C-alpha cells in the first residue's frame, strides 16, 4: 500500500512537471470561466459618479483578449480527452458547465447541450435561466425547429436505453429523459400550430408507454402536454379531442404505477366542439364514464375530462344519463352532496335526478356559518364559484356570512400576535375570504346592511390582512350611500399610486366594478387616472390596468378623448414591451408577454371601433410574435 501511494505521488508530480496533470487543466478551466464571468459583469449596469446627475454606462465598455474561450477548453477536455462531466454521483466538471451558462456569448445550441449535461430535474434553476419564456422568444424559428427535432431524437435515445437491457445507469437515463422532456415542453411554445399538434400527439403516445409512467417523468410530461396544447389555437384544439380522451386515466394505470396518482397528467380539451360519428370516440367516452364511481374521489379524473363536454352539450343523452347513474346510483332522492373529488359547486353542472333539490342542498351546505369547517378552503372556493352556477345567498345568509368572514382577521391577529404559529394555509384562507366577500357575499347584502359601519369593516379587513381583493366589494357600499364616494375614490387612488402590484391590480378591478354599477364623478376621475397610468408606461402593474381599460372600452364607458389618447399611446407601449432582457426588472420579465398580449387585445378592440394604421401595424406584428399568448391575442374579439 505504501509503495502504491508513493508511486502515485511520483506519477502526479511528473504529470504536473510535464503539464499533463488533468486536475491542473480542470482547475485552469474553472479559473478561465470565472474570469470571463467577472469581465462580463464589469460590462453591465451603470456606475453612479460622485457629481450629481452623472454616471458611467458600463455596457459601452469593450475588451479584447487573445485567450482561448473557456467553452473551447471545456469541449477539448470533455469531448477530445474524454473526461466526463459527471461520473456516477461524482461531479468532475459540472461546476464549469454550469458557469458557462452564465456567459451571454454562448449560443443557444451550446446552451441546450450544457443544460442537458448539468440539469438534475425539470425544476433545476439552470433551466429557468436558460429556457425562460423570454429567452425562447429571442431565438429564431429555424433554430427552434432544429432544437425540437433534436430533443425528440434525444428523448427516444434515452427512453430506449430505459426500456432495453442496456448497461446505462437507470437513474442517469431517467434524469436525461426528464430534463429533455422539460426542454421540449418549453420549446413547444415556439412551435407552429401544426408542429404543436404533432408534439401534443407525441406526448399522448408516450403516455401509453410504461417508461413515462415513472414518477420522475410525470411532471415533465404534464408540462409537455399543457405547453404544446396552449400553442394550438382554441378553435383547432377539437382536432386533438380523441387523442386526449385516449390518454390513460390515473385509475386505468396498473396498480404499481399509481404511486402519487394525483401527479399523473390529465389532458382536458375545452371550447366549442362538434360531435362526429365515430365508434372509437363513442367507445372511449363510454370507458371514461365507467371510471366514474358513486361517492368516490377517484371519479375526479374521469369527470375532469367529461365536464367540458357536458358544458358544450357535446355528449349524447344516453351518455348524460349514464353519468347520472354512475354518480347517484339508483338513489333519486338528494340526501347529501355526492363525493366526486371535485369542488361541490361542480356537482350542479353534472346530470342529476332532481336539479332543484340539489341546488337547495348545496345552498344549505355552502352558506352554513355554524359548520365547524366553515373556513375550510374547499367551502370558501365553493362560495367564490357560486356565481358560475347562478347561486346567491339570501339577505339573511349573506349578512351571517359577512359577519363571520369579516371577523376572521381579528381571529388570526388574536391567535398569535408574534406570528410564530401561523400556518401556511392562512395566506390561502385569507385570499379566499377576500374573494368570497367581493364576488358573492357583499353583492347579496340588502341595502340596509350596505352601511357605513360595514364599509369600514371591509377597509379594516384589507389593512389588517393585506388581502386586497376585498376592495372589489367597496363600490356596492358607495352605490347605496353616495357620501362614501369621495372616501372610496381616495382609497382606490392610494392603491393605484402605490408600489404594490397586487394593490394596483385590485384597485383597477374595483374601479371597473364601480363603473359597472353606476356612473359618478369619482369613478370617472379614477378612470382618467387609469388612462394616465398607461401613458406613463408603468409596466409592473400595466397588465391588470390594460385589462380593466379594455373592459371599460368594450362596455362603452370611456370618453371620446380617452379613446383617442389610447390610440396614440398603445402602439408605443407595444414597441416598448419587447423581449430585450437588459432593459427589464425581474418583475417586468415575468409579465412582458402578458403585457404584450393585453396591449394587442386593446389595440384590436380600439381598431374595431375605428381603424387606425398604427393599431393595424401592432395587430399585424402580433400575429407573427414568437409567443402564442401574443399571437392568439391578435385574433381576440369581444369579451372572453
XYZ file of C-alpha atoms in Angstrom:
640
model
C 0.000 0.000 0.000
C 2.808 2.415 0.882
C 4.673 1.534 -2.318
C 1.495 2.213 -4.386
C 0.867 5.509 -2.596
C 4.454 6.692 -3.171
C 4.252 5.596 -6.808
C 1.010 7.553 -7.369
C 2.550 10.668 -5.814
C 5.594 10.358 -8.074
C 3.298 9.930 -11.096
C 1.256 13.002 -10.104
C 4.405 15.089 -9.624
C 5.765 14.043 -13.023
C 2.391 14.930 -14.587
C 2.485 18.405 -13.094
C 6.063 18.982 -14.240
C 5.193 17.917 -17.773
C 1.928 19.915 -17.631
C -0.263 16.897 -18.318
C -1.984 16.688 -14.928
C -5.687 16.608 -15.804
C -6.706 18.128 -12.456
C -4.486 21.083 -13.198
C -6.242 21.575 -16.534
C -9.667 21.296 -14.911
C -8.725 23.900 -12.312
C -7.381 26.145 -15.076
C -10.710 25.746 -16.874
C -12.576 26.798 -13.721
C -10.405 29.896 -13.363
C -10.819 30.773 -17.038
C -14.623 30.720 -16.995
C -14.770 32.602 -13.678
C -12.524 35.326 -15.119
C -14.810 35.559 -18.156
C -17.872 35.962 -15.931
C -16.219 38.731 -13.924
C -15.297 40.561 -17.128
C -18.908 40.232 -18.344
C -20.295 41.601 -15.082
C -17.960 44.587 -15.245
C -19.559 45.482 -18.592
C -23.122 45.606 -17.293
C -25.175 48.227 -15.463
C -24.276 51.793 -14.640
C -21.858 53.244 -12.137
C -23.085 56.349 -10.312
C -20.416 59.034 -10.153
C -19.855 61.496 -7.351
C -21.083 64.583 -9.221
C -24.911 64.836 -9.205
C -26.636 63.719 -12.385
C -23.591 61.927 -13.793
C -22.980 58.211 -14.270
C -20.838 55.820 -16.274
C -22.560 53.382 -18.655
C -20.507 50.189 -18.354
C -22.442 48.495 -21.164
C -20.444 50.587 -23.625
C -17.157 49.123 -22.393
C -15.319 46.835 -24.789
C -12.430 44.478 -24.072
C -10.314 42.296 -26.352
C -8.433 39.122 -25.482
C -6.447 36.504 -27.367
C -7.135 33.864 -24.725
C -8.867 30.659 -25.781
C -12.572 30.811 -24.914
C -13.429 28.637 -21.867
C -16.127 26.840 -23.890
C -13.430 25.633 -26.311
C -11.288 24.428 -23.408
C -14.299 22.658 -21.871
C -15.092 20.950 -25.181
C -11.477 19.786 -25.588
C -11.351 18.315 -22.088
C -14.747 16.572 -22.291
C -15.009 15.646 -25.973
C -11.404 15.272 -27.133
C -9.748 13.929 -23.981
C -12.905 12.221 -22.757
C -13.088 13.478 -19.158
C -16.734 13.025 -18.028
C -18.669 15.986 -16.639
C -20.152 13.652 -14.041
C -19.110 10.106 -13.131
C -21.914 8.265 -11.369
C -22.537 10.560 -8.369
C -19.201 12.424 -8.571
C -19.235 15.861 -10.207
C -15.958 16.406 -12.049
C -16.634 19.373 -14.356
C -20.270 20.059 -13.540
C -19.495 23.440 -11.955
C -17.587 24.530 -15.076
C -20.514 23.593 -17.344
C -22.953 25.443 -15.060
C -20.816 28.591 -15.053
C -20.522 28.536 -18.854
C -24.298 29.015 -18.977
C -23.814 32.426 -17.342
C -21.836 33.689 -20.349
C -24.046 35.682 -22.694
C -21.903 34.987 -25.776
C -22.587 31.230 -25.614
C -25.087 30.464 -28.395
C -28.369 28.684 -27.789
C -27.292 25.327 -29.252
C -24.406 25.112 -26.798
C -26.730 26.251 -24.003
C -29.010 23.329 -24.768
C -26.052 20.931 -24.684
C -24.729 22.344 -21.410
C -28.193 22.310 -19.815
C -28.671 18.628 -20.570
C -25.238 17.933 -19.086
C -25.826 19.839 -15.865
C -29.552 19.864 -15.007
C -30.768 17.255 -12.496
C -34.522 17.669 -12.952
C -37.243 19.719 -14.625
C -37.169 22.166 -11.686
C -33.443 22.918 -11.944
C -32.720 26.653 -11.740
C -30.404 26.367 -14.747
C -33.413 25.529 -16.940
C -35.312 28.524 -15.595
C -32.423 30.760 -16.628
C -31.550 29.192 -19.995
C -35.024 28.216 -21.178
C -37.103 31.036 -19.737
C -40.035 32.206 -21.831
C -38.248 35.431 -22.751
C -35.023 33.659 -23.719
C -37.005 31.369 -26.009
C -38.730 34.367 -27.593
C -35.362 35.719 -28.717
C -34.221 32.763 -30.825
C -35.119 32.258 -34.490
C -37.880 29.975 -35.775
C -35.377 27.860 -37.708
C -33.271 27.275 -34.591
C -36.388 26.326 -32.614
C -37.451 23.775 -35.225
C -33.986 22.182 -35.219
C -33.853 22.075 -31.420
C -37.310 20.490 -31.211
C -36.283 17.699 -33.593
C -33.021 17.239 -31.699
C -34.875 16.912 -28.388
C -37.346 14.351 -29.764
C -34.488 12.174 -31.067
C -32.569 12.513 -27.789
C -35.647 11.539 -25.748
C -36.146 8.467 -27.929
C -32.488 7.536 -27.380
C -32.676 7.694 -23.577
C -36.099 6.060 -23.265
C -34.844 3.214 -25.447
C -31.948 2.790 -23.006
C -34.506 2.554 -20.203
C -36.722 0.014 -21.920
C -33.882 -2.193 -23.206
C -31.393 -4.223 -21.187
C -28.592 -1.711 -21.674
C -25.807 -1.160 -19.180
C -26.663 2.517 -18.796
C -27.450 3.501 -15.211
C -31.237 3.754 -14.886
C -31.041 6.917 -12.754
C -28.835 8.595 -15.370
C -31.200 7.707 -18.222
C -34.252 8.879 -16.246
C -32.550 12.170 -15.373
C -31.607 12.834 -19.006
C -35.110 11.934 -20.185
C -36.921 14.134 -17.652
C -34.687 17.123 -18.446
C -35.080 16.653 -22.215
C -38.865 16.294 -21.974
C -38.982 19.529 -19.946
C -36.827 21.318 -22.541
C -39.064 20.023 -25.349
C -42.105 21.243 -23.391
C -40.641 24.734 -23.180
C -39.570 24.746 -26.821
C -43.117 23.778 -27.839
C -44.340 27.307 -27.047
C -42.368 28.398 -30.125
C -43.821 25.692 -32.350
C -46.268 26.418 -35.150
C -49.841 25.188 -34.544
C -49.210 22.196 -36.837
C -45.985 21.308 -35.029
C -47.607 21.858 -31.624
C -50.334 19.361 -32.558
C -47.642 16.879 -33.561
C -45.848 17.353 -30.219
C -49.132 17.007 -28.298
C -49.954 13.764 -30.102
C -46.437 12.515 -29.400
C -46.994 13.231 -25.689
C -50.293 11.320 -25.872
C -48.421 8.360 -27.374
C -45.751 8.493 -24.686
C -48.489 8.333 -22.054
C -49.203 4.756 -23.163
C -45.571 3.713 -22.650
C -44.572 2.233 -19.293
C -41.316 4.240 -19.221
C -43.130 7.590 -18.998
C -45.203 6.462 -16.039
C -42.178 6.695 -13.764
C -42.725 9.341 -11.106
C -39.618 11.264 -12.247
C -41.110 11.809 -15.709
C -44.688 12.677 -14.806
C -44.181 16.373 -14.131
C -42.203 16.938 -17.331
C -44.794 15.011 -19.329
C -47.566 17.143 -17.807
C -45.711 20.319 -18.845
C -45.225 18.955 -22.360
C -48.955 18.269 -22.663
C -50.037 21.652 -21.306
C -47.494 23.828 -23.128
C -47.976 22.156 -26.507
C -51.778 22.344 -26.157
C -51.570 26.037 -25.286
C -49.644 26.606 -28.528
C -52.654 25.394 -30.525
C -55.462 27.926 -31.115
C -58.591 27.044 -29.140
C -60.546 26.823 -32.411
C -58.262 23.980 -33.573
C -57.998 22.026 -30.319
C -61.067 19.966 -31.168
C -58.912 18.005 -33.622
C -56.977 16.669 -30.641
C -60.004 15.538 -28.623
C -59.830 11.820 -29.422
C -56.078 11.723 -28.743
C -56.637 13.408 -25.364
C -59.533 11.125 -24.427
C -57.461 8.014 -25.261
C -54.685 9.147 -22.881
C -54.895 6.716 -19.923
C -56.667 7.921 -16.804
C -54.913 7.504 -13.486
C -57.296 4.705 -12.318
C -56.569 2.848 -15.573
C -52.862 2.537 -14.792
C -51.541 -0.661 -13.322
C -51.541 -0.698 -9.531
C -47.734 -0.454 -9.418
C -47.912 2.748 -11.473
C -50.430 4.535 -9.233
C -47.913 5.937 -6.757
C -48.772 9.616 -6.286
C -51.584 9.192 -8.815
C -52.639 12.828 -8.472
C -49.448 13.803 -10.298
C -50.348 11.793 -13.392
C -51.323 14.200 -16.218
C -54.963 14.502 -17.208
C -55.265 16.326 -20.573
C -58.540 18.212 -20.986
C -59.834 19.775 -24.219
C -62.137 22.769 -23.763
C -64.010 25.140 -26.060
C -66.569 24.682 -28.812
C -66.650 21.100 -30.047
C -68.776 19.387 -32.680
C -69.641 15.700 -32.261
C -68.645 13.452 -35.152
C -69.769 9.910 -35.922
C -67.003 7.668 -34.630
C -67.368 4.295 -32.965
C -63.870 4.693 -31.497
C -64.869 8.033 -29.929
C -68.152 6.608 -28.586
C -66.342 3.624 -27.076
C -63.681 5.749 -25.367
C -66.251 8.134 -23.856
C -68.123 5.090 -22.550
C -64.896 3.782 -20.967
C -64.272 7.125 -19.241
C -67.820 7.211 -17.870
C -67.219 3.737 -16.414
C -64.388 5.244 -14.325
C -66.927 7.482 -12.509
C -67.848 5.716 -9.269
C -70.632 6.567 -6.796
C -69.463 8.722 -3.892
C -65.758 8.299 -4.731
C -62.908 10.812 -5.000
C -61.409 8.689 -7.769
C -64.215 9.935 -10.035
C -62.488 13.282 -10.442
C -60.137 12.032 -13.166
C -62.934 10.980 -15.489
C -65.190 13.909 -14.609
C -62.445 16.439 -15.375
C -62.441 15.202 -18.975
C -66.204 14.852 -19.235
C -67.177 18.207 -17.701
C -66.099 20.403 -20.684
C -68.017 18.009 -22.968
C -71.108 18.436 -20.805
C -70.764 22.216 -20.757
C -70.708 22.494 -24.560
C -73.506 19.905 -24.949
C -71.177 17.513 -26.745
C -72.379 14.345 -25.076
C -75.376 12.280 -26.186
C -78.447 11.996 -23.953
C -77.651 8.334 -23.287
C -74.144 9.304 -22.123
C -75.511 12.008 -19.818
C -77.942 9.503 -18.347
C -75.137 7.020 -17.737
C -73.057 9.709 -15.956
C -76.075 10.453 -13.729
C -76.459 6.778 -12.879
C -72.740 6.403 -12.175
C -72.756 9.359 -9.760
C -76.077 8.795 -7.989
C -76.782 5.107 -8.475
C -80.470 4.401 -8.033
C -80.944 6.955 -5.228
C -83.239 9.532 -6.809
C -83.622 11.494 -3.550
C -80.921 14.088 -2.830
C -79.990 13.387 0.795
C -76.445 14.795 0.648
C -73.921 16.120 -1.818
C -72.112 13.278 -3.577
C -68.353 12.913 -3.193
C -66.673 13.331 -6.588
C -63.145 14.503 -5.769
C -64.045 17.917 -7.217
C -65.400 21.050 -5.559
C -69.062 20.730 -4.595
C -70.267 23.526 -6.896
C -69.216 21.379 -9.875
C -71.866 18.845 -8.861
C -74.529 21.328 -10.016
C -73.068 21.116 -13.534
C -73.389 17.334 -13.611
C -76.543 15.359 -14.504
C -78.822 14.607 -11.549
C -82.319 13.284 -10.898
C -83.580 16.473 -9.192
C -81.502 19.610 -10.040
C -83.664 21.899 -7.871
C -83.322 19.701 -4.784
C -79.570 19.521 -5.426
C -79.289 23.331 -5.574
C -81.186 23.597 -2.276
C -78.885 21.059 -0.627
C -75.827 22.892 -1.948
C -77.051 26.229 -0.547
C -77.682 24.640 2.849
C -74.095 23.399 2.853
C -72.159 26.320 1.409
C -73.684 29.132 3.496
C -73.838 27.226 6.805
C -71.906 29.563 9.135
C -72.488 27.199 12.064
C -70.339 24.496 10.457
C -67.082 23.807 12.285
C -65.239 23.724 8.956
C -66.731 26.940 7.588
C -63.229 28.344 6.961
C -62.156 25.214 5.117
C -60.604 26.143 1.768
C -62.971 23.824 -0.114
C -66.078 25.560 1.247
C -64.629 29.024 0.582
C -63.832 28.065 -3.009
C -67.402 26.837 -3.371
C -68.656 30.250 -2.177
C -66.391 32.015 -4.683
C -67.643 29.863 -7.562
C -71.334 30.226 -6.731
C -71.608 32.852 -9.473
C -70.708 30.243 -12.103
C -73.841 28.233 -11.272
C -76.144 31.232 -10.550
C -76.272 30.602 -6.807
C -76.659 33.554 -4.459
C -77.264 33.647 -0.690
C -80.428 35.132 0.757
C -80.085 38.504 2.521
C -80.039 36.781 5.891
C -77.440 34.212 4.773
C -75.306 36.951 3.231
C -75.282 39.003 6.449
C -74.355 35.989 8.588
C -71.558 35.040 6.209
C -70.325 38.652 6.118
C -70.097 38.910 9.890
C -68.264 35.579 10.206
C -65.861 36.122 7.301
C -65.008 39.724 8.170
C -64.204 38.608 11.717
C -61.514 36.196 10.508
C -58.789 38.849 10.555
C -59.267 39.573 14.259
C -59.236 35.816 14.984
C -55.875 35.452 13.255
C -54.457 38.540 14.937
C -55.594 37.400 18.370
C -54.456 33.811 17.868
C -50.779 34.642 17.718
C -49.620 38.213 17.802
C -45.988 37.279 17.074
C -46.971 35.088 14.099
C -44.930 32.146 15.401
C -47.633 29.548 14.875
C -49.376 30.915 11.793
C -49.966 28.068 9.346
C -49.088 28.137 5.670
C -52.793 27.836 4.848
C -53.601 31.231 6.369
C -52.475 33.108 3.258
C -54.764 30.986 1.065
C -57.675 31.211 3.516
C -57.345 35.000 3.694
C -57.188 35.253 -0.085
C -60.275 33.063 -0.478
C -62.202 35.046 2.159
C -61.300 38.281 0.402
C -62.585 36.945 -2.916
C -65.694 35.385 -1.375
C -66.654 38.737 0.139
C -66.267 40.617 -3.141
C -67.672 38.014 -5.525
C -70.580 36.522 -3.608
C -71.389 37.822 -0.134
C -71.338 41.649 -0.294
C -73.273 41.839 -3.612
C -76.081 39.844 -1.914
C -76.429 42.149 1.127
C -79.601 44.195 1.403
C -79.283 47.977 1.189
C -79.659 48.449 4.953
C -76.642 46.230 5.512
C -74.545 48.097 2.950
C -73.988 50.791 5.554
C -71.001 52.885 6.561
C -70.174 50.650 9.528
C -69.798 47.532 7.384
C -67.936 49.592 4.765
C -65.247 50.451 7.310
C -65.126 46.817 8.458
C -64.070 45.819 4.931
C -61.418 48.546 4.861
C -60.089 47.361 8.229
C -60.035 43.781 6.923
C -57.911 44.844 3.938
C -55.488 46.835 6.096
C -55.116 44.155 8.755
C -54.798 41.145 6.461
C -53.317 42.792 3.326
C -55.685 40.740 1.145
C -56.710 43.420 -1.279
C -59.265 41.634 -3.419
C -61.889 42.696 -0.891
C -61.523 46.173 -2.417
C -63.875 44.991 -5.166
C -66.724 44.856 -2.635
C -66.461 48.544 -1.630
C -68.344 50.014 -4.645
C -71.515 48.217 -3.510
C -71.485 50.291 -0.318
C -70.987 53.535 -2.261
C -73.922 52.651 -4.509
C -76.326 52.827 -1.566
C -74.535 55.658 0.264
C -73.212 58.405 -2.029
C -71.458 60.101 0.894
C -68.855 57.324 0.719
C -67.859 58.128 -2.872
C -65.140 60.664 -2.016
C -63.627 58.359 0.581
C -63.696 55.385 -1.807
C -62.049 57.456 -4.541
C -59.297 58.471 -2.103
C -58.671 54.860 -1.009
C -58.556 53.451 -4.537
C -56.301 56.272 -5.709
C -53.859 55.495 -2.884
C -53.664 51.880 -4.023
C -53.290 52.923 -7.670
C -50.278 55.073 -6.830
C -48.673 52.504 -4.536
C -45.665 50.380 -5.482
C -47.595 47.205 -4.612
C -48.570 45.439 -7.852
C -51.389 43.494 -6.185
C -52.830 46.683 -4.730
C -52.729 48.453 -8.099
C -54.352 45.489 -9.859
C -57.237 45.139 -7.410
C -57.806 48.891 -7.339
C -58.138 48.809 -11.149
C -60.591 45.910 -10.914
C -62.562 47.787 -8.220
C -62.834 50.853 -10.468
C -64.229 48.688 -13.261
C -66.691 47.078 -10.829
C -67.759 50.516 -9.581
C -68.376 51.852 -13.087
C -70.422 48.764 -13.960
C -72.713 49.506 -11.021
C -73.283 53.169 -11.866
C -71.581 56.327 -13.124
C -70.419 59.143 -10.865
C -67.797 61.885 -10.810
C -65.494 59.890 -8.522
C -65.254 56.783 -10.701
C -64.911 58.956 -13.821
C -61.909 60.643 -12.162
C -60.379 57.257 -11.408
C -60.893 56.043 -14.972
C -58.981 59.129 -16.145
C -56.201 58.128 -13.738
C -56.084 54.622 -15.259
C -55.646 56.145 -18.731
C -52.859 58.354 -17.396
C -51.108 55.331 -15.870
C -50.972 53.674 -19.287
C -49.392 56.773 -20.822
C -46.746 56.687 -18.059
C -45.957 53.068 -19.038
C -45.952 51.534 -15.534
C -45.182 48.049 -16.774
C -45.144 46.198 -13.462
C -48.895 46.700 -12.970
C -49.919 47.503 -16.551
C -51.386 44.040 -17.309
C -54.298 44.462 -14.882
C -54.773 48.129 -15.775
C -54.866 47.338 -19.505
C -57.362 44.530 -18.961
C -59.615 46.851 -16.945
C -59.407 49.593 -19.577
C -60.285 47.080 -22.286
C -63.354 46.026 -20.326
C -64.335 49.679 -19.884
C -63.906 50.204 -23.622
C -65.987 47.143 -24.506
C -68.762 48.415 -22.226
C -68.536 51.896 -23.844
C -67.639 53.612 -20.582
C -64.689 55.608 -21.998
C -64.963 59.159 -23.302
C -64.037 60.030 -26.900
C -60.874 61.911 -25.958
C -59.755 58.956 -23.782
C -60.191 56.577 -26.723
C -58.188 58.939 -28.962
C -55.409 59.146 -26.388
C -55.242 55.351 -26.141
C -54.929 55.049 -29.918
C -51.852 57.256 -29.793
C -50.256 55.523 -26.800
C -50.890 51.823 -27.451
C -48.511 51.437 -30.452
C -45.665 52.960 -28.435
C -46.433 50.726 -25.477
C -46.360 47.695 -27.772
C -42.988 48.695 -29.237
C -41.542 49.223 -25.767
C -42.811 45.898 -24.397
C -40.273 43.874 -26.364
C -38.152 40.959 -25.245
C -34.999 42.971 -24.568
C -33.845 41.410 -21.291
C -31.206 44.010 -20.471
C -33.787 46.753 -20.067
C -36.115 44.988 -17.657
C -36.519 44.217 -13.986
C -37.336 40.665 -12.852
C -40.988 41.617 -12.305
C -41.254 43.057 -15.813
C -39.575 39.973 -17.316
C -42.217 37.750 -15.720
C -45.076 39.809 -17.185
C -43.762 41.112 -20.506
C -45.521 38.537 -22.719
C -48.788 39.012 -20.785
C -48.348 42.769 -21.150
C -47.865 42.459 -24.916
C -50.943 40.228 -25.120
C -53.137 42.740 -23.280
C -51.750 45.587 -25.413
C -52.660 43.649 -28.561
C -56.169 42.862 -27.274
C -56.737 46.546 -26.525
C -55.308 47.518 -29.928
C -57.711 45.088 -31.584
C -60.682 46.477 -29.636
C -59.726 50.089 -30.416
C -59.282 49.271 -34.097
C -62.707 47.623 -34.195
C -64.244 50.920 -33.055
C -62.416 52.859 -35.798
C -59.478 51.719 -37.899
C -56.057 53.231 -37.286
C -52.909 52.470 -39.302
C -50.612 52.139 -36.285
C -53.055 49.864 -34.481
C -53.260 47.669 -37.581
C -49.449 47.504 -37.582
C -49.488 46.311 -33.968
C -52.043 43.597 -34.777
C -50.090 42.526 -37.861
C -46.800 42.220 -35.946
C -48.517 40.376 -33.100
C -49.737 37.682 -35.495
C -46.117 36.580 -36.020
C -44.949 37.108 -32.430
C -42.702 34.324 -31.072
C -45.023 33.530 -28.131
C -48.520 32.008 -28.511
C -50.307 34.187 -25.948
C -49.406 37.274 -28.009
C -50.171 35.646 -31.376
C -53.597 34.468 -30.227
C -54.368 37.898 -28.740
C -54.245 39.305 -32.290
C -57.358 37.263 -33.073
C -59.126 38.314 -29.860
C -62.514 39.911 -30.330
C -65.075 40.922 -27.753
C -65.219 39.781 -24.147
C -63.747 36.490 -23.063
